GROMACS .gro file of C-alpha atoms in nm:
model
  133
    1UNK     CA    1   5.260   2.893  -8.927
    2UNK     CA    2   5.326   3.264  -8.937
    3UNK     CA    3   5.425   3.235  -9.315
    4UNK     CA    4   5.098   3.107  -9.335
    5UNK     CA    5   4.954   3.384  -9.205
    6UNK     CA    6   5.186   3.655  -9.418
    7UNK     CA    7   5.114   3.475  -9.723
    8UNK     CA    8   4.695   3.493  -9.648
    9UNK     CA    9   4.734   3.857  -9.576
   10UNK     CA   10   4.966   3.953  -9.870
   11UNK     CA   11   4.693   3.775 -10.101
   12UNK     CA   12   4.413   3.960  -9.973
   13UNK     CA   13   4.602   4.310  -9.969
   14UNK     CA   14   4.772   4.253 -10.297
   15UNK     CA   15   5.091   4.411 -10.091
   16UNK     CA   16   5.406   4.222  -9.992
   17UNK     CA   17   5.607   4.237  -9.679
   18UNK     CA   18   5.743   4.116  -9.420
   19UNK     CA   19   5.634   4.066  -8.991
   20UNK     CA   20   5.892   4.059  -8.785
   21UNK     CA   21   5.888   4.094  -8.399
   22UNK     CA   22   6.175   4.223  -8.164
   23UNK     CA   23   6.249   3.946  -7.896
   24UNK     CA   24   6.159   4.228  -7.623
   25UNK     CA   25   5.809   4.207  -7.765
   26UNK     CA   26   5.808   3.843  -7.662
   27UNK     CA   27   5.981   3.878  -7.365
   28UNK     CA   28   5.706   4.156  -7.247
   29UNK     CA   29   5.427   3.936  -7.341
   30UNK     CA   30   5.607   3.649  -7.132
   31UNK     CA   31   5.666   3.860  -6.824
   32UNK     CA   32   5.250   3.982  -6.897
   33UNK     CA   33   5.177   3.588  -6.888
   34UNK     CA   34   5.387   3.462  -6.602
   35UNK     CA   35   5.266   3.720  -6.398
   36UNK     CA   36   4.938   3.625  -6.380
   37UNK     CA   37   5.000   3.272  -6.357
   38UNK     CA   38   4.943   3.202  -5.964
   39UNK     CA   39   5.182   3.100  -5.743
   40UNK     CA   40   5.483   3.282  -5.976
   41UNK     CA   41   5.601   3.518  -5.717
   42UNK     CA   42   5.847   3.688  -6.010
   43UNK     CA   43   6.079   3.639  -6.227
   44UNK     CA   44   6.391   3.619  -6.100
   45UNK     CA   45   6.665   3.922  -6.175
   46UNK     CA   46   6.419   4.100  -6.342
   47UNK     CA   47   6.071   4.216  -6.397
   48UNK     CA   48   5.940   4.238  -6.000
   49UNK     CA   49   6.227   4.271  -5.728
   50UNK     CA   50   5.960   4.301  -5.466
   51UNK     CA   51   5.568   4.401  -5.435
   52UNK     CA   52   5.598   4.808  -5.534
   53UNK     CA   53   5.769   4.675  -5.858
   54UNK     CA   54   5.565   4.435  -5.870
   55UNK     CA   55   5.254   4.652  -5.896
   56UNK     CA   56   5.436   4.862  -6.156
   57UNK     CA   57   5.511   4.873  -6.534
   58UNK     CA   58   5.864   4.826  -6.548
   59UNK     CA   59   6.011   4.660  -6.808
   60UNK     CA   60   6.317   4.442  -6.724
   61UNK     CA   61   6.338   4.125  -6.879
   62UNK     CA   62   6.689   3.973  -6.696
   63UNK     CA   63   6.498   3.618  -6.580
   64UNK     CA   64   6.364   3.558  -6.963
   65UNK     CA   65   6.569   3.423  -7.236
   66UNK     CA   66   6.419   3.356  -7.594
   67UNK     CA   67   6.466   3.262  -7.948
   68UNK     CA   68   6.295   3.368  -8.203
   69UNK     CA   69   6.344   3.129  -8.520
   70UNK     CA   70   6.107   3.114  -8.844
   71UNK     CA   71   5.751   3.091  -8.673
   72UNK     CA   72   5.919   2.907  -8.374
   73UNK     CA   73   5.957   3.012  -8.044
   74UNK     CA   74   6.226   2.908  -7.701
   75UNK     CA   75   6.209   2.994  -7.325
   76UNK     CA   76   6.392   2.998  -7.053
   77UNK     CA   77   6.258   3.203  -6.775
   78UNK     CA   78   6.348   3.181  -6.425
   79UNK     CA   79   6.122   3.237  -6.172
   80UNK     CA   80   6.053   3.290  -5.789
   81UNK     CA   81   5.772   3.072  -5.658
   82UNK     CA   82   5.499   3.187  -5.358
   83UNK     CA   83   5.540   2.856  -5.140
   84UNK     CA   84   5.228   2.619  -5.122
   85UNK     CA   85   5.194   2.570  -5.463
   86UNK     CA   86   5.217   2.299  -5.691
   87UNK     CA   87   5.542   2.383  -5.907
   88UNK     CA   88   5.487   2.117  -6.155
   89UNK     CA   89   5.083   2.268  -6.211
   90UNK     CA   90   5.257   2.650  -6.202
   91UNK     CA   91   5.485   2.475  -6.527
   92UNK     CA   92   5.187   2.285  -6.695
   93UNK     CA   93   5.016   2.662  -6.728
   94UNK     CA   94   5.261   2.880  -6.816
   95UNK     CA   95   5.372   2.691  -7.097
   96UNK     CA   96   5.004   2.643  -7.203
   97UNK     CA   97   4.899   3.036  -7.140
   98UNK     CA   98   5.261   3.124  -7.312
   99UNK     CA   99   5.196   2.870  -7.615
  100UNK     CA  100   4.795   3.048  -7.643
  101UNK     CA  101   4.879   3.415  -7.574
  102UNK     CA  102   5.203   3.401  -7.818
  103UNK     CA  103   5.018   3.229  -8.078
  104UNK     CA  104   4.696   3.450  -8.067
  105UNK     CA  105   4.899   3.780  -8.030
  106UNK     CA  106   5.198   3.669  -8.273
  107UNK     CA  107   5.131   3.386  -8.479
  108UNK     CA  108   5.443   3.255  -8.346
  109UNK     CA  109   5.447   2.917  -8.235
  110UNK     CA  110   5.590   2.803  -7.860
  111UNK     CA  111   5.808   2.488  -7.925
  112UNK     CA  112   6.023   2.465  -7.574
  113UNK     CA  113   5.930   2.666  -7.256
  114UNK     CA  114   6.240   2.551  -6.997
  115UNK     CA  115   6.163   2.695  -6.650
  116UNK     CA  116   6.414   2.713  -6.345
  117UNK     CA  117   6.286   2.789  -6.011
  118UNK     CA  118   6.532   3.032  -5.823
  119UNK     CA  119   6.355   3.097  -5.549
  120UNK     CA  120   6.084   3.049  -5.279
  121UNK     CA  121   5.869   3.360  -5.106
  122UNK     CA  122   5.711   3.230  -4.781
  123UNK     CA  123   5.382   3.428  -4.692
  124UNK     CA  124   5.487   3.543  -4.395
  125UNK     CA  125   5.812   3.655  -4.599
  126UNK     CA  126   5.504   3.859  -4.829
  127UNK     CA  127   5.302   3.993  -4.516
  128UNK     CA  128   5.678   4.154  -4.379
  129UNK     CA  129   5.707   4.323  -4.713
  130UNK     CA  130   5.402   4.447  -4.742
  131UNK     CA  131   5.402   4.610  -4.397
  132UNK     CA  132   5.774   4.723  -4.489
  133UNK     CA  133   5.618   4.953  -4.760
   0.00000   0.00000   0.00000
């Protein structure tokens, strides 16, 4: 699909080229996606180790793996889940807000999003944090 896409612009700019994206760039826009995908406390080894990180703009990547091939796309992410929530429905939409947000944003199509839960947060686990800081 993304040559696709080159191929329409090069036609209509008379230029040729090249896009390429750096698999940090994905990872970002993964970590961007899971995060607001409820009941995904974090990603594990990574991105939020607690709620002030959490909050903040850091960019550590550790829990997500991917592959960037042709137009094609892998995950593996691994994740800490808030408990009371379906894990199977948290799965179902992450891989369908990855596969829409990568595809709109890249033109890169998601073929395989594996996901490993590490972890559970209680809430009571949350409210002790939260009155920690």
């Amino acid at each position: 699909m993304t040559t696709q896409i080159i191929k329409e612009i090069q036609s209509i700019s008379g230029v040729k080229g090249r896009l390429t994206f750096n698999p940090e760039v994905i990872k970002h826009i993964a970590a961007i996606v899971a995060r607001d995908v409820i009941g995904i406390y974090s990603i594990s080894g990574g991105i939020f180790d607690g709620i002030a990180e959490r909050l903040s703009n850091k960019q550590q990547y550790k829990g997500i793996k991917v592959v960037v091939e042709e137009s094609e796309v892998v995950f593996d992410i691994n994740i800490i889940v808030e408990y009371a929530h379906s894990i199977p429905d948290i799965y179902k939409e992450l891989k369908s807000d990855l596969k829409q947000t990568i595809y709109y944003m890249t033109g890169l199509e998601v073929v395989e999003v594996n996901l490993m839960v590490d972890g559970l947060k209680i809430v009571e686990e949350l409210n002790e944090e939260i009155a920690k800081d």
